[in-house]
Tab-separated table of C-alpha atoms in Angstrom:
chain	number	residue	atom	x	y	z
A	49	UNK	CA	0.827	10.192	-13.317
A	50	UNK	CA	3.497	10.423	-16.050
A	51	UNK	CA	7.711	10.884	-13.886
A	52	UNK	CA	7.513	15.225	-14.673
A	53	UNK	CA	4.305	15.741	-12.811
A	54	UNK	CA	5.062	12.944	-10.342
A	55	UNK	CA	8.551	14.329	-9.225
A	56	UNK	CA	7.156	18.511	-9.651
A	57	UNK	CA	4.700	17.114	-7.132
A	58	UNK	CA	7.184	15.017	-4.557
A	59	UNK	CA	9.136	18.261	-4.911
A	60	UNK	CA	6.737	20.407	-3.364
A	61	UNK	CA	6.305	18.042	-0.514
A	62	UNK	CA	7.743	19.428	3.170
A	63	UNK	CA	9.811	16.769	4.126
A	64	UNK	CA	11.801	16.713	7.886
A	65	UNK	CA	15.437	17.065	8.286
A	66	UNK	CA	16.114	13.478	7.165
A	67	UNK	CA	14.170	13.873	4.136
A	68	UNK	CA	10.920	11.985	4.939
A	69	UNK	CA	7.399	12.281	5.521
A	70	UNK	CA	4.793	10.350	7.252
A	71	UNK	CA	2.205	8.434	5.326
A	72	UNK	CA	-0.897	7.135	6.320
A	73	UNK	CA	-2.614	4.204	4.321
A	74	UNK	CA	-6.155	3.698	4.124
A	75	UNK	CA	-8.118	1.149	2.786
A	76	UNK	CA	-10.038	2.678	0.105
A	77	UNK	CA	-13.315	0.611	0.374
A	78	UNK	CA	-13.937	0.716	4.328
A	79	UNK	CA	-11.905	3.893	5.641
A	80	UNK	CA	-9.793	1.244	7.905
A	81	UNK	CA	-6.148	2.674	8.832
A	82	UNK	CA	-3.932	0.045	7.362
A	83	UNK	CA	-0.614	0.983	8.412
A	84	UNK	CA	1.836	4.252	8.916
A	85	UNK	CA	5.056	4.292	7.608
A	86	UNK	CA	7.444	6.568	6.032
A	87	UNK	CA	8.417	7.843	2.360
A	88	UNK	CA	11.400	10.182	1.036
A	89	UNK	CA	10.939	11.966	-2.554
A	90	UNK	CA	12.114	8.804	-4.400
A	91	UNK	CA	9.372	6.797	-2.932
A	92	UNK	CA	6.800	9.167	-3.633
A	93	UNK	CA	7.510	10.083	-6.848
A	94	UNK	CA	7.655	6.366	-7.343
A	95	UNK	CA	4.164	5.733	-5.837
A	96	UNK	CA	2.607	8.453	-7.794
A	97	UNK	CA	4.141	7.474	-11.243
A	98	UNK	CA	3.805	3.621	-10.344
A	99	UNK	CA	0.208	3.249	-8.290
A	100	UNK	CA	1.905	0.704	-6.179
A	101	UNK	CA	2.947	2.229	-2.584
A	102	UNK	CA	6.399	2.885	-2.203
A	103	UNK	CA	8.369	3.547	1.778
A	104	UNK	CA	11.284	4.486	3.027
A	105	UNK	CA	12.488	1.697	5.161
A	106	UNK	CA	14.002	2.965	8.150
A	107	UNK	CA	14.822	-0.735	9.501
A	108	UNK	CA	16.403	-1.174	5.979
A	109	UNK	CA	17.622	1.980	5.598
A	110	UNK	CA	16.328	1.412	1.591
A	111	UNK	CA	13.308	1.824	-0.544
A	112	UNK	CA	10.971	-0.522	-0.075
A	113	UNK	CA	8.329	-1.322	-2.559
A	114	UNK	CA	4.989	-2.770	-0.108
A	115	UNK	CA	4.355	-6.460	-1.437
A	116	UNK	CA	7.426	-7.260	-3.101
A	117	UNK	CA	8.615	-10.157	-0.655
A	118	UNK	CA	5.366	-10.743	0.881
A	119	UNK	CA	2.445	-10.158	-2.308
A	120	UNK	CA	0.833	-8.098	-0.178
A	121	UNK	CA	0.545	-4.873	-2.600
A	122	UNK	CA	-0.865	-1.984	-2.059
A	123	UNK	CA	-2.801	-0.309	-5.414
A	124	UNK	CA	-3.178	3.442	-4.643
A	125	UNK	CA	-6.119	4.742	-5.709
A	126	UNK	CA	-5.736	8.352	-4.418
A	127	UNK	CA	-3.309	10.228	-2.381
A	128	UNK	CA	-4.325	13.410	-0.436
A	129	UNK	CA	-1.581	15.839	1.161
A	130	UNK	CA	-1.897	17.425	4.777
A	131	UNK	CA	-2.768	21.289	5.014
A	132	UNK	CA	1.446	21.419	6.049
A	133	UNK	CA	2.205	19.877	3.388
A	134	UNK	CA	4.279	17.251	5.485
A	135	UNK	CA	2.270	13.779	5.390
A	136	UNK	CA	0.217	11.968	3.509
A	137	UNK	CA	-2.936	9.955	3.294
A	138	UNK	CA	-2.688	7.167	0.482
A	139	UNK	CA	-6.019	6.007	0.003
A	140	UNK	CA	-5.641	1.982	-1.464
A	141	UNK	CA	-6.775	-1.060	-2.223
A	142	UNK	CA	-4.700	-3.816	-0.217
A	143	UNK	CA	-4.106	-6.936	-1.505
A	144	UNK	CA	-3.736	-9.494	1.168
A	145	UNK	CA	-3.203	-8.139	4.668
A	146	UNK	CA	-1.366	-4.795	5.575
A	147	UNK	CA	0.510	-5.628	8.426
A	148	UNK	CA	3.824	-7.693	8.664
A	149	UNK	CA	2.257	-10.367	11.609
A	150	UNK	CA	-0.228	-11.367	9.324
A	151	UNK	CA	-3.240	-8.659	10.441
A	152	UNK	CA	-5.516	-6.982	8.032
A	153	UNK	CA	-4.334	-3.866	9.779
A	154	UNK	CA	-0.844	-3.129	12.085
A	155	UNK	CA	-3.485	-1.596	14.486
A	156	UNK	CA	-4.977	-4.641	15.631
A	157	UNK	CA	-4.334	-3.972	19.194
A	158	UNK	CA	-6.840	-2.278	21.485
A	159	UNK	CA	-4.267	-0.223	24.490
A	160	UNK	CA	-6.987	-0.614	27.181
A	161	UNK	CA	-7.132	-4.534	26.682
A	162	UNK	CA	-4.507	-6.612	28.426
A	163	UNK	CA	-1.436	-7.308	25.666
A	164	UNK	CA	-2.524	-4.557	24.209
A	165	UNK	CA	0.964	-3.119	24.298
């Protein structure tokens, strides 16, 4: 998407009082929640005009481009918005695992079995 429809887009995103929104990725092929994590305009418009996933990093407190320490990137391949207009589901194709502690997926972890929290 070329940086005027990308950022007209972001723009008419409803974003919380400290300017993000929640985003969901999916892995495009199997329908397998990868991860949630967060964006702000800048990241979106950045994801849509890029078609690499962009975040917010809260821990960071910066943008955060997913793969660039680890390789792990994540190609979007289509991005839907909520009926609120306040979260997104980026549908991609993951490259490498999703998750930080070396999972496929950051929900690896079933609550009813023991460690599961």
């Amino acid at each position: 998407m070329d940086a005027f429809r990308a950022k007209d887009a972001a723009g008419r995103l409803n974003y919380r009082k400290d300017g993000l929104l929640t985003v969901v990725a999916q892995d495009v092929l199997t329908g397998e929640v990868l991860m949630v994590a967060y964006a702000n305009r800048e990241a979106v418009e950045k994801t849509l005009t890029t078609g690499l996933m962009h975040y917010w990093s809260t821990s960071r407190n910066r943008l955060w481009l997913k793969g660039e320490t680890s390789g792990n990137y994540q190609l979007v391949r289509e991005v839907f918005v909520d009926c609120d207009g306040d979260a997104l589901l980026a549908k991609v194709q993951q490259i490498g695992v999703a998750c930080h502690l070396g999972r496929k997926s950051c929900f690896h972890r079933n609550i009813r079995e023991a460690g599961g929290v």
